[in-house]
PDB file of C-alpha atoms in Angstrom:
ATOM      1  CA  UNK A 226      -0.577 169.530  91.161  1.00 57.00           C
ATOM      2  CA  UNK A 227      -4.386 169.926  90.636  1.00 58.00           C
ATOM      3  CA  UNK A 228      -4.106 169.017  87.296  1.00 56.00           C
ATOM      4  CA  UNK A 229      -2.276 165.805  88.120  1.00 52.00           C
ATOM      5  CA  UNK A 230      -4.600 164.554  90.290  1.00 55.00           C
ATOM      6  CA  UNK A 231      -7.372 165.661  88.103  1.00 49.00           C
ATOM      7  CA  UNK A 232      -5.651 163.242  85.400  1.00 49.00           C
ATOM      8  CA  UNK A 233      -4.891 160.603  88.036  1.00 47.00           C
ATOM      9  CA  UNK A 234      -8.948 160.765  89.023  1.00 54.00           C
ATOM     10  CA  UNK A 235      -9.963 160.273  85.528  1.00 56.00           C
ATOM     11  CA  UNK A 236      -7.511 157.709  84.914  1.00 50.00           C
ATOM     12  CA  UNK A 237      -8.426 155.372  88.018  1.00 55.00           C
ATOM     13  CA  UNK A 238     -12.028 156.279  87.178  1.00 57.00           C
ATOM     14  CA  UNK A 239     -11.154 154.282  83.494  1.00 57.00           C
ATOM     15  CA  UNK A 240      -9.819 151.458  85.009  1.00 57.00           C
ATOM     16  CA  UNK A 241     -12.310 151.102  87.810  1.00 59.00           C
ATOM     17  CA  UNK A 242     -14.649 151.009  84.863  1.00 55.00           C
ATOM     18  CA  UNK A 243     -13.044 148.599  82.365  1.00 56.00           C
ATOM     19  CA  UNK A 244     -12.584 146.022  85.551  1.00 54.00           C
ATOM     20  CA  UNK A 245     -16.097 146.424  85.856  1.00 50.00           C
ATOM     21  CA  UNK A 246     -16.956 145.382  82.417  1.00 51.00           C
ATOM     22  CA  UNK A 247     -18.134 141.862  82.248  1.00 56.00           C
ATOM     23  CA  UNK A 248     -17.821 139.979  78.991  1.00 62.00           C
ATOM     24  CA  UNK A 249     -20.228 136.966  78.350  1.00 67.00           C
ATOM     25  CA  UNK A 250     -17.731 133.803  77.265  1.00 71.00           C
ATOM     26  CA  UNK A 251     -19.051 132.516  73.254  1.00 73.00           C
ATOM     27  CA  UNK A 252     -19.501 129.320  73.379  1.00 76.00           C
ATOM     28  CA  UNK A 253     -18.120 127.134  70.339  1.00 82.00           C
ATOM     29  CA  UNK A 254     -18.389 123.422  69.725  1.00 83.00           C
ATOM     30  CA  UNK A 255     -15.168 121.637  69.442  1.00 84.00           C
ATOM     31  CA  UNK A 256     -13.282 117.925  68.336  1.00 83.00           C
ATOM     32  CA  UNK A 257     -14.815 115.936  65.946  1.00 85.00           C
ATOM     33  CA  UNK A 258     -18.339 116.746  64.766  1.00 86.00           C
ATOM     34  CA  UNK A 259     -18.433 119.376  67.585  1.00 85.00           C
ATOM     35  CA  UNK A 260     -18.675 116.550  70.688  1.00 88.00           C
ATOM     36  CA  UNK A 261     -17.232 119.433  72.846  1.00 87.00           C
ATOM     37  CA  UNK A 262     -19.314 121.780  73.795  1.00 90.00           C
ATOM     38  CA  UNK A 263     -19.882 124.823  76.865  1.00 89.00           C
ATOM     39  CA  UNK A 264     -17.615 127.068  78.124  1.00 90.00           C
ATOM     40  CA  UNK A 265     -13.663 126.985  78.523  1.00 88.00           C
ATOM     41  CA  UNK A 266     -14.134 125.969  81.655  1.00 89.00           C
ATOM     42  CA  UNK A 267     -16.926 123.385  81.254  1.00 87.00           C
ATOM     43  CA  UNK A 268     -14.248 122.220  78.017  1.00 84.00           C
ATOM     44  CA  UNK A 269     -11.963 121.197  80.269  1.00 82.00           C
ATOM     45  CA  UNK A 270     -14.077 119.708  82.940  1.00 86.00           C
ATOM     46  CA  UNK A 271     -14.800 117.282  80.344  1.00 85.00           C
ATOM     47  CA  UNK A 272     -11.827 116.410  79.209  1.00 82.00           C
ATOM     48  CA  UNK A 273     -10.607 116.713  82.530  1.00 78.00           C
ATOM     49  CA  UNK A 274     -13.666 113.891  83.115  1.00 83.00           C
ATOM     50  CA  UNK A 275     -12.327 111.959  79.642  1.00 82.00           C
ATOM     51  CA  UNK A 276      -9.086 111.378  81.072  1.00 79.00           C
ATOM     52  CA  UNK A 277     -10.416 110.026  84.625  1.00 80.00           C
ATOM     53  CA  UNK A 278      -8.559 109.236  87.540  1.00 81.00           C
ATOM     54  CA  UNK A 279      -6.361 106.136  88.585  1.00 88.00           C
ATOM     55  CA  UNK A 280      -8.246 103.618  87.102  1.00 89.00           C
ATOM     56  CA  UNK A 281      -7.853 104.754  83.783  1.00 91.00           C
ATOM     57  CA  UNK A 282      -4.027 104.775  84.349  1.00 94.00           C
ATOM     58  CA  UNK A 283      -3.964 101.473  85.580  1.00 94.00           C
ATOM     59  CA  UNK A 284      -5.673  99.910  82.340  1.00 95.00           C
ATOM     60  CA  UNK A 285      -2.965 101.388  80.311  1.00 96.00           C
ATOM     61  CA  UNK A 286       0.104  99.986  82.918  1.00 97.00           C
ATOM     62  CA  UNK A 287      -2.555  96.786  82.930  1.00 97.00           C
ATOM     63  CA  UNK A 288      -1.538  96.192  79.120  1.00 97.00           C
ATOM     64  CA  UNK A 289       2.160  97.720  79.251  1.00 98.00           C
ATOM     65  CA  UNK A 290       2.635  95.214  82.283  1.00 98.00           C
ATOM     66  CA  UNK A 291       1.450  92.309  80.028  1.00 98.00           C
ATOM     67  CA  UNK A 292       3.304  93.414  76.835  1.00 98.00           C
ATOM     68  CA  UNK A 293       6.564  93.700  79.271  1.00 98.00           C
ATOM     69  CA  UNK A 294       6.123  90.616  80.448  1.00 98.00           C
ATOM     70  CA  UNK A 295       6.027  88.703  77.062  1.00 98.00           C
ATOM     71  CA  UNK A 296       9.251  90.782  75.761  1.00 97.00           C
ATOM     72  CA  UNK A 297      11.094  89.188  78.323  1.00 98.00           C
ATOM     73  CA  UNK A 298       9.941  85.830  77.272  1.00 97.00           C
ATOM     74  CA  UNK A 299      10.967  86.656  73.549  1.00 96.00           C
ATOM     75  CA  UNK A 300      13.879  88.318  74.314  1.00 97.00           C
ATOM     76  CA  UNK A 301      12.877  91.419  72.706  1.00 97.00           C
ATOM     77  CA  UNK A 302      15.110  94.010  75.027  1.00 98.00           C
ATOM     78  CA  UNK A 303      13.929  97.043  73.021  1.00 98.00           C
ATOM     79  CA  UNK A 304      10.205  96.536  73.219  1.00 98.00           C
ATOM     80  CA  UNK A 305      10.654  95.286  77.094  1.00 98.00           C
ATOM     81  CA  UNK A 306      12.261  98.630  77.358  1.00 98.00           C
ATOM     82  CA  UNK A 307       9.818 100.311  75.418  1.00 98.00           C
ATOM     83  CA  UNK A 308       7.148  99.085  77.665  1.00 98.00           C
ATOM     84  CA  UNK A 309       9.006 100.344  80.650  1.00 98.00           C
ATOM     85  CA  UNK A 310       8.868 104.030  79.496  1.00 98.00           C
ATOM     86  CA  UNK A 311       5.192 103.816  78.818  1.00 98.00           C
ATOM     87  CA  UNK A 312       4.486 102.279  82.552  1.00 98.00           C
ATOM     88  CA  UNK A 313       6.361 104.894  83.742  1.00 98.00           C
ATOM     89  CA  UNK A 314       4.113 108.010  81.473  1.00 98.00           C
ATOM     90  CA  UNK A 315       1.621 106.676  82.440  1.00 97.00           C
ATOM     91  CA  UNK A 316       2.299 106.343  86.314  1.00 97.00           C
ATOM     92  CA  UNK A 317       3.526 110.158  86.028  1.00 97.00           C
ATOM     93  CA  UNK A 318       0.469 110.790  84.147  1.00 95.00           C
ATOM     94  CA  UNK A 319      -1.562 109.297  86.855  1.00 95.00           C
ATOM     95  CA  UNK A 320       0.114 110.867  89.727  1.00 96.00           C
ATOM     96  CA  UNK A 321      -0.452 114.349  87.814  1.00 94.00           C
ATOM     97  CA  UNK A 322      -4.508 113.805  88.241  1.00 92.00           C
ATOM     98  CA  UNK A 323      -4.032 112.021  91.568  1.00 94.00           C
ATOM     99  CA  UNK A 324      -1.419 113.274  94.025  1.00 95.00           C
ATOM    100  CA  UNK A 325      -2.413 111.699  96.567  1.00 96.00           C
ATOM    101  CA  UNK A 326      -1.523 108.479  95.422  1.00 95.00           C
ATOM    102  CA  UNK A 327       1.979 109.170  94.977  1.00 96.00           C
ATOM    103  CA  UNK A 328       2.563 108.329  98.408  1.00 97.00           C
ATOM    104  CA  UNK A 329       1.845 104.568  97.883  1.00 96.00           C
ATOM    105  CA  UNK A 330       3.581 104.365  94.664  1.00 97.00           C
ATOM    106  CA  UNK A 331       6.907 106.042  95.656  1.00 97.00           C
ATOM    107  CA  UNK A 332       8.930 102.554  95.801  1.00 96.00           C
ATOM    108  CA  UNK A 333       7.142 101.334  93.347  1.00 97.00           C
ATOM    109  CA  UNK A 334       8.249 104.371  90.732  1.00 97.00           C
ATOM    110  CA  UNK A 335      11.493 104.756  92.732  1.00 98.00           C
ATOM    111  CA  UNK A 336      12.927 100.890  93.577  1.00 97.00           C
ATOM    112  CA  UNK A 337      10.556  98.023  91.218  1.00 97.00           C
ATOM    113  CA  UNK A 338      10.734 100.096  88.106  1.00 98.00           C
ATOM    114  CA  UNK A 339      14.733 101.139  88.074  1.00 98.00           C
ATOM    115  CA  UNK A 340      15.685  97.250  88.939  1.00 98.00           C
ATOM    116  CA  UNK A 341      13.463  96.180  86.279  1.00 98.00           C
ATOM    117  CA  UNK A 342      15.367  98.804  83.883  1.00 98.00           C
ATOM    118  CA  UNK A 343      18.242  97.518  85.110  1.00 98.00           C
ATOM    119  CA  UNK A 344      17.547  94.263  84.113  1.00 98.00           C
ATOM    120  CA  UNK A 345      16.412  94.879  81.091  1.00 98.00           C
ATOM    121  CA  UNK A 346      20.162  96.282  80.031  1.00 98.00           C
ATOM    122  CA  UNK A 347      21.573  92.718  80.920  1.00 98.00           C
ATOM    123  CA  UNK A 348      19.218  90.872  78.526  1.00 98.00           C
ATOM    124  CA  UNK A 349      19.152  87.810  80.543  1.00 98.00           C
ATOM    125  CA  UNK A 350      15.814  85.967  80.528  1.00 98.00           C
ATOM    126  CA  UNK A 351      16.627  84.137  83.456  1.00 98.00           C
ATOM    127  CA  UNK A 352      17.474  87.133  85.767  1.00 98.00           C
ATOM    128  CA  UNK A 353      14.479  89.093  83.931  1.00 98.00           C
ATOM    129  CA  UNK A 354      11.840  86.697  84.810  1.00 98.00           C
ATOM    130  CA  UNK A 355      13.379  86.637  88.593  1.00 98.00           C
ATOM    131  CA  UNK A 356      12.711  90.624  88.573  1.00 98.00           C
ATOM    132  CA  UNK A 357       9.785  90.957  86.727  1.00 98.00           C
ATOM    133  CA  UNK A 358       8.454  88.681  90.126  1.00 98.00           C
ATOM    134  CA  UNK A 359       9.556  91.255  91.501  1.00 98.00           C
ATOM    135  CA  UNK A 360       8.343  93.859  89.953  1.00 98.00           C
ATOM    136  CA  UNK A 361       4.606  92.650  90.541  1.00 98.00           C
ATOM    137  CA  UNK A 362       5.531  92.018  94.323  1.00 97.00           C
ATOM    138  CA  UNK A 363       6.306  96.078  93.525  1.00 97.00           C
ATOM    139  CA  UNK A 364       2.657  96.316  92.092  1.00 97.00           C
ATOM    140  CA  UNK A 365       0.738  94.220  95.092  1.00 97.00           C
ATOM    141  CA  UNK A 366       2.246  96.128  97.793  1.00 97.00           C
ATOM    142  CA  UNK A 367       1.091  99.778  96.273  1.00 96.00           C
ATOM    143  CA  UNK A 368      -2.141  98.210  95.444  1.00 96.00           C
ATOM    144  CA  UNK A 369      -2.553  97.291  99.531  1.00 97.00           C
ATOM    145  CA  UNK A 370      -1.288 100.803 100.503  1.00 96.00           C
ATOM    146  CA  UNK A 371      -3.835 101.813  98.906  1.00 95.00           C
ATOM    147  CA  UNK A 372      -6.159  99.510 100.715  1.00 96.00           C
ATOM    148  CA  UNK A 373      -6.668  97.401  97.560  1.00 96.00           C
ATOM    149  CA  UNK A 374      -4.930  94.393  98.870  1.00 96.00           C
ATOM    150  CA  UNK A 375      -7.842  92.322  96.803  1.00 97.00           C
ATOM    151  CA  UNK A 376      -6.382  93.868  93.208  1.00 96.00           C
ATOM    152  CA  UNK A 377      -3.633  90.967  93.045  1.00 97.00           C
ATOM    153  CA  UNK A 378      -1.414  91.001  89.911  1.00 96.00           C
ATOM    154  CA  UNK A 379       0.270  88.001  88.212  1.00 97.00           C
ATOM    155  CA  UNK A 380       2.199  87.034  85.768  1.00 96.00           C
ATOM    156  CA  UNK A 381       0.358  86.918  82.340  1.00 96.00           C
ATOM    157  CA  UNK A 382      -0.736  83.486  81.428  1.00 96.00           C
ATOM    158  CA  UNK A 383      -2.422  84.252  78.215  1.00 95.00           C
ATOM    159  CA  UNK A 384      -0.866  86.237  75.352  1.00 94.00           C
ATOM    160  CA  UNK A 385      -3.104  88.687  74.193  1.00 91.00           C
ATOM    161  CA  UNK A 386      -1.201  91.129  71.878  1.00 89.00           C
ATOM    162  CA  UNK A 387       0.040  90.512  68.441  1.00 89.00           C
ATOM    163  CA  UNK A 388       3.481  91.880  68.754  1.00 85.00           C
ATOM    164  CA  UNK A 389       6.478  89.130  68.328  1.00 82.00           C
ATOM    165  CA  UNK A 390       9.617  88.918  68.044  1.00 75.00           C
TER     166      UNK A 390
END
């Protein structure tokens, strides 16, 4: 018995020590020509920082919105659809760096962007063009949950993209 907590002694002694032990973090540049530098943790601060909030997400749906909008008008289903996915990435992707935000853009991910699917799979201009108006009423109202009421979306008027069908 004395011998086992002798051992036991010795043992937690070890442990106590090596928990003790503080190592000092290297720090090594990363990315192209080193641009990321620190810590792990000041790494992904930055990147963290790189990827922004909302704002960011929004110039991404921004375009995606605009591309969507001119598939319709060429009748390109696929790349409408395409578009679609990539609005809804990037929403998710958004959501992931700002929770709270999810609250506003529930119908919006849950009702505007499954009709607009939906419609999609017909591949009827006419009844695309009717929920794509709907699908920026879908934009409008998250951006005045959000107390943005003055960020108004509309259709596209000028084509800015290269793509055609």
């Amino acid at each position: 018995m004395k011998k086992t907590i002798f051992y036991l002694s010795i043992l937690a002694t070890f442990f106590a020590c090596q928990t003790n032990t503080q190592t000092e973090e290297t720090s090594t540049a990363v990315g192209h020509e080193g641009w990321l530098e620190g810590t792990t943790e000041e790494k992904f601060e930055e990147v963290a920082h790189q990827l922004g909030g909302f704002s960011r997400t929004m110039v991404e749906v921004s375009y995606r919105y605009s591309e969507l909008y001119w598939a319709g008008m060429d009748e390109n289903w696929g790349y409408a659809d395409h578009q679609v996915e990539h609005i809804i990435e990037a929403m998710e992707d958004g959501l992931k760096r700002r929770p709270e935000r999810a609250e506003s853009a529930e119908s919006f991910m849950k009702e505007s962007i499954p009709a607009i699917e939906e419609l999609i799979k017909k591949e009827n201009k006419e009844e695309f063009l009717k929920g794509f108006r709907a699908l920026t009423s879908g934009c409008n109202a998250c951006h005045a949950k959000e107390g943005e009421s003055y960020i108004m979306i509309a259709e596209p008027e000028i084509r800015t993209s290269p793509v055609r069908f």
